[in-house]
C-alpha positions in Angstrom: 1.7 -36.8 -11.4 -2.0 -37.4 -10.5 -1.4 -36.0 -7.0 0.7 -32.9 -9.1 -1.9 -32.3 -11.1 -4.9 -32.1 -8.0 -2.7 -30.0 -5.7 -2.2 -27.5 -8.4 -5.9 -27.6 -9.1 -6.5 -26.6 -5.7 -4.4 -24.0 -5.4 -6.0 -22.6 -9.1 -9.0 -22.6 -6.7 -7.7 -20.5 -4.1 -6.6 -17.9 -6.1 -9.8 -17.8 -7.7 -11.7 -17.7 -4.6 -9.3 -14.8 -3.0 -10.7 -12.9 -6.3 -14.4 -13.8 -5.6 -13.9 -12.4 -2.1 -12.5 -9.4 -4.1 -15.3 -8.7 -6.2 -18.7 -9.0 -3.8 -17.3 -7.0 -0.7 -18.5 -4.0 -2.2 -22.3 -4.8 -2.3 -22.7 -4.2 1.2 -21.6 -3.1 4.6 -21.6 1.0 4.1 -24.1 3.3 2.1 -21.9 5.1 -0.4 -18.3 5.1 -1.5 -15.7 7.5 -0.7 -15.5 10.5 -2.4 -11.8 9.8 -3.8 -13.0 6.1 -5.5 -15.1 6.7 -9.1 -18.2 7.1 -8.4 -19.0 5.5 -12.3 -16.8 2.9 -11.7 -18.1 1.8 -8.3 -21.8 1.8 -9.6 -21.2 -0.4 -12.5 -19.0 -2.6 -10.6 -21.7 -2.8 -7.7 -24.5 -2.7 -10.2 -22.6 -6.5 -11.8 -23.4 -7.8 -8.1 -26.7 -7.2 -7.3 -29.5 -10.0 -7.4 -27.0 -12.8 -5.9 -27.0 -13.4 -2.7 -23.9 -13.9 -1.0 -21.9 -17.1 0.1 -22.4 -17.7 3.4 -19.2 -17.6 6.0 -18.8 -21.1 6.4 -18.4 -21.5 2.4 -16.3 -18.4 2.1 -13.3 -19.8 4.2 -13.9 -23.3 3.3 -10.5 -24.5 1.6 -12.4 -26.2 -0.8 -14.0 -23.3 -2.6 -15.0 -24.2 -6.4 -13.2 -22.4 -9.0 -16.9 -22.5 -11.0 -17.7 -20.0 -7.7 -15.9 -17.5 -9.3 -18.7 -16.4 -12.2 -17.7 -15.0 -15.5 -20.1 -11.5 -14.7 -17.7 -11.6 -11.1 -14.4 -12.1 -13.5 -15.5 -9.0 -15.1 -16.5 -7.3 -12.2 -12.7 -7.2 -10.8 -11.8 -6.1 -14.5 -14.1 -3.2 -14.2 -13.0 -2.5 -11.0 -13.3 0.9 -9.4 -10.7 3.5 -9.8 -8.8 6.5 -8.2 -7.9 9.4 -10.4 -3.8 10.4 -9.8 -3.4 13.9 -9.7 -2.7 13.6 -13.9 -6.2 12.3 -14.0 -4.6 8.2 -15.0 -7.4 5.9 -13.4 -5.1 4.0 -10.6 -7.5 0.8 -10.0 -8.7 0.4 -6.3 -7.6 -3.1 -6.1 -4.8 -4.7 -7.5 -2.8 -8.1 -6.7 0.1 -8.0 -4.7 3.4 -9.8 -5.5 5.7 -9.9 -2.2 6.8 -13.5 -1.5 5.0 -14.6 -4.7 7.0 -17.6 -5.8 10.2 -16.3 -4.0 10.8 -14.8 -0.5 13.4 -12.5 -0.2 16.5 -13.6 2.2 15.9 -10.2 4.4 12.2 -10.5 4.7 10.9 -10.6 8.2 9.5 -13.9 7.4 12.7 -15.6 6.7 15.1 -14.0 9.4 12.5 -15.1 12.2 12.3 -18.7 11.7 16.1 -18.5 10.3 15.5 -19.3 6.7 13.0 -22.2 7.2 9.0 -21.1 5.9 6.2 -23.5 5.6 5.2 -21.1 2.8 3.4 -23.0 -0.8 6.2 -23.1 -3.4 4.5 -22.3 -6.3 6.0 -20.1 -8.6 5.2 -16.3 -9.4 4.3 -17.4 -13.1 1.7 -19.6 -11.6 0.2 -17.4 -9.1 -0.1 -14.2 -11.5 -1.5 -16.9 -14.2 -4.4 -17.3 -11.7 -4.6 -13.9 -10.5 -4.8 -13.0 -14.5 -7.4 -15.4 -15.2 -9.4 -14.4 -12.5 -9.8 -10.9 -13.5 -7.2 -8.7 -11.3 -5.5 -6.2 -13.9 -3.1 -4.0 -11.5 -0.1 -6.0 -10.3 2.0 -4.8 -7.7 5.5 -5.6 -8.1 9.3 -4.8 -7.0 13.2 -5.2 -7.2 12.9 -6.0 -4.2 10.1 -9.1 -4.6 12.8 -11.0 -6.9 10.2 -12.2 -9.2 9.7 -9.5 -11.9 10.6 -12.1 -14.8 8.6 -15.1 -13.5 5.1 -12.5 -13.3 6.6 -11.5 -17.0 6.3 -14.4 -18.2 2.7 -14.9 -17.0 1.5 -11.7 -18.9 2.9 -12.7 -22.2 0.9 -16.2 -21.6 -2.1 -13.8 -20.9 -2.8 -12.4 -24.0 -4.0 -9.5 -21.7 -3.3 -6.5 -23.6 -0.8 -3.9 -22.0 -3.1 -1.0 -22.0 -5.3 -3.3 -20.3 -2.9 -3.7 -17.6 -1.7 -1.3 -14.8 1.9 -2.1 -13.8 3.6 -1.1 -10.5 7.2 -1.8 -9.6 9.3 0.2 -6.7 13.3 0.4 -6.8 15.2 -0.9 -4.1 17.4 0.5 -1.1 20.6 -1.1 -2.3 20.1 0.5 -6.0 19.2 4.1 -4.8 22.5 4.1 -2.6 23.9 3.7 -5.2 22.8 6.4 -7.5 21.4 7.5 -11.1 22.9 5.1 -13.2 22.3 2.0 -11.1 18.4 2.9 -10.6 18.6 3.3 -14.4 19.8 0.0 -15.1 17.3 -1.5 -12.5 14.2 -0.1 -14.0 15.7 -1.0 -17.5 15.8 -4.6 -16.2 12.1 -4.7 -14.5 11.1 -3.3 -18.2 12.5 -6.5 -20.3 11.7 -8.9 -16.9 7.7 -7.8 -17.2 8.0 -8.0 -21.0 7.0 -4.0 -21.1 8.5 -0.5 -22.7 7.0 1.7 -19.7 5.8 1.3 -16.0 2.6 3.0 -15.1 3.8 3.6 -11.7 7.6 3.7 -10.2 7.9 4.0 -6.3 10.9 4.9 -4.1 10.6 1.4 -2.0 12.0 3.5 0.9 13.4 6.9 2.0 17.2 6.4 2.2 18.5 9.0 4.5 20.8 10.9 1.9 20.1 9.3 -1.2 16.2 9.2 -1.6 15.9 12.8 -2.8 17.9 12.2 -5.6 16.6 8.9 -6.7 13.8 11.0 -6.7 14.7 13.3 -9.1 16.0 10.2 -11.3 12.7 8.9 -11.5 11.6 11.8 -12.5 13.9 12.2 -15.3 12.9 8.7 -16.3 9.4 10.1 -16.3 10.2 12.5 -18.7 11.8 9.8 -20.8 8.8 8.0 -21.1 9.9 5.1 -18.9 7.8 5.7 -16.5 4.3 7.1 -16.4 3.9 8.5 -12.9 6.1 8.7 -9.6 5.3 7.6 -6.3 7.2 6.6 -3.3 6.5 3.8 -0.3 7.1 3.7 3.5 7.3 7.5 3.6 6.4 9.1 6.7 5.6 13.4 6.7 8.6 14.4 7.2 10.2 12.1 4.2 7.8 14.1 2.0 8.8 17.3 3.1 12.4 16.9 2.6 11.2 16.5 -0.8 9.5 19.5 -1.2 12.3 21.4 0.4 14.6 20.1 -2.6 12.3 21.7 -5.0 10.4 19.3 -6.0 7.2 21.1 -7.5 3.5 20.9 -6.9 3.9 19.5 -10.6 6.2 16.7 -9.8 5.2 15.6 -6.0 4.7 12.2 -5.9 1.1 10.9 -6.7 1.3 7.7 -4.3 2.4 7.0 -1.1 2.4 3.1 -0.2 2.0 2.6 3.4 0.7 -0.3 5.9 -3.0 0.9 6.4 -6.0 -1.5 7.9 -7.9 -1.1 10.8 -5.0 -2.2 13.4 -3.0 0.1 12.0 -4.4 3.5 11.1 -2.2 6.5 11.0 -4.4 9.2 10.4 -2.4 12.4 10.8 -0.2 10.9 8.5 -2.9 9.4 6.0 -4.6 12.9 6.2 -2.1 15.0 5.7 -0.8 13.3 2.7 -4.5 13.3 1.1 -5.0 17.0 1.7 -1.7 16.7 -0.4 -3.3 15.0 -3.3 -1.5 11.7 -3.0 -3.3 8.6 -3.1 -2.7 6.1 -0.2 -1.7 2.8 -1.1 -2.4 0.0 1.2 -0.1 -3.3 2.1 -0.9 -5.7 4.3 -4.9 -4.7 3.6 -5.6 -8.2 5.7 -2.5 -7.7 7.6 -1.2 -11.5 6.1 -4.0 -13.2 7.1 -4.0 -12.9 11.1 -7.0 -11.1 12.1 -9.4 -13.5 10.3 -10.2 -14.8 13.9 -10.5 -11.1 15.4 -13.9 -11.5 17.1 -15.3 -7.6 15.7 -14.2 -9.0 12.3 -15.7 -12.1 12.6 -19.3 -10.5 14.4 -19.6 -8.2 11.7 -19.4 -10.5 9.1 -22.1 -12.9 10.7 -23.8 -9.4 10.3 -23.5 -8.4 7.0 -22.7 -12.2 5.9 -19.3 -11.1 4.7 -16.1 -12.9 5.8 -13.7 -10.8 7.9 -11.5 -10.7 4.9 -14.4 -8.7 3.0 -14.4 -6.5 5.8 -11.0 -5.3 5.6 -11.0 -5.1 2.2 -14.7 -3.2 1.9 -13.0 -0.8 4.8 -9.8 -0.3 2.6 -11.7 0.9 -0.2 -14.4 2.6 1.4 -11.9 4.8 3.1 -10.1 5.6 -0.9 -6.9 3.4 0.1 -6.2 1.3 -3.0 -6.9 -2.4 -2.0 -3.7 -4.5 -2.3 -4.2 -8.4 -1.5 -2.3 -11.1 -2.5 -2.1 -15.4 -2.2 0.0 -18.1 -2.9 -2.8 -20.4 -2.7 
């Protein structure tokens, strides 16, 4: 139980330090924000950070990191974080906590079919992981059918106490659901409500564009807009052309999707397709922000944070927001 009780710990730790990393990689590396991120939100949240100095590399990536590193004024920092105005004016936060193999790896996941089902990945459970992210100050949670885990990070907001209004809630619908049509994506967003313990989403995504079928799972969500299930529409993984299809189906200036979730970071940066989606008002969402973890030995990362004294995961992240893409990261540890 001892032994239990100290791995746990540690992995409270980790979470919190993910957070830290989080909330100080604003203070430096660029002059000013980008146009797209609150400019009163990004001052208070910088203004929280200045007068410390920053940890240095070495105590950044140590393992070992403190969970009394994480201060209460940082806490609030990633509370206050900065935000992106949708084209309704809602305040989408830049940086949010991701959910995707969060206490439960999907049997499709790239992951799983490589190494045929065996992972080395922690097996803690969603409930625990959100718990930390909760406590450490991250507000938007990223979630989805797809993720299996909707009820465990449920449960974890009604231990909270956090306040829904205080909380900005994503979820995305699934390929399997939207071949399958209106009532079926009904039913699935009626079951992410009760499994998050919530009457209304602030943000439903089309996970991906089913040739044939996205357009109208489209229009479903939008219905379930106007039913108050949902409070704004987005989709994921779409490419220029996926959008256009949309817009040919009539889907007004009124009613085009205010998110697109895509893969951005620095290894992978699309920008015909991130531009021309921005000069259509949608907001970029980005996954794999530290592309999982395997460019923290990239040698640019790595000399620009003995530069700035920022660890390369502060890099990508200060990048990701700089640019306007909201800042998606996530840990098991």
């Amino acid at each position: 139980d001892g032994a239990k009780q100290s791995t746990k710990h540690m992995f409270k730790m980790k979470i919190a330090a993910t957070a830290m990393l989080s909330t100080i990689l604003y203070s430096a590396l660029l002059p000013k924000p980008s146009s797209a991120v609150s400019s009163r939100t990004i001052a208070s949240f910088i203004a929280s950070s200045i007068g410390r100095s920053a940890p240095s590399l070495a105590t950044i990536t140590s393992s070992r990191i403190n969970m009394s590193t994480q201060t209460p004024e940082q806490k609030q920092s990633l509370i206050d974080c900065p935000t992106i105005a949708l084209r309704d004016g809602t305040a989408h936060p830049a940086i949010g906590f991701g959910t995707y193999k969060v206490g439960f790896v999907p049997a499709s996941a790239s992951s799983v079919v490589a190494t045929g089902g065996l992972t080395n990945e922690p097996q803690r459970t969603a409930e625990e992981c959100v718990t930390d992210a909760l406590n450490s100050g991250y507000r938007f949670l990223e979630c989805a059918e797809f993720y299996g885990n909707e009820q465990e990070i449920g449960k974890a907001i009604k231990a909270s106490g956090v306040p829904r209004e205080d909380l900005f809630l994503c979820s995305k619908v699934w390929t399997t659901t939207i071949e399958k049509g209106d009532d079926a994506i009904r039913a699935q967003l009626d079951k992410t409500l009760e499994s998050l313990g919530t009457d209304y989403v602030d943000l439903y995504l089309i996970h991906w564009p089913v040739p044939g079928k996205h357009v109208d799972a489209y229009k479903t969500v939008l219905d379930l807009k106007r039913e108050g299930k949902v409070r704004n529409v987005g989709v994921s993984n779409y490419a220029v052309e996926d959008y256009k299809e949309l817009l040919s189906a009539g889907i007004t200036s009124e009613d085009k999707p205010v998110v697109n979730q895509i893969e951005i970071n620095p290894f992978l940066y699309r920008k015909n397709t991130i531009d021309y989606f921005q000069s259509e008002g949608v907001v970029m969402q980005s996954y794999r922000s530290l592309r999982d973890g395997k460019a923290m030995e990239n040698p640019t990362l790595i000399s620009l944070g003995e530069k700035h004294n920022k660890s390369p995961a502060q890099i990508l992240g200060r990048w990701c927001v700089q640019h306007g893409f909201v800042y998606v990261p996530k840990s098991v540890k």
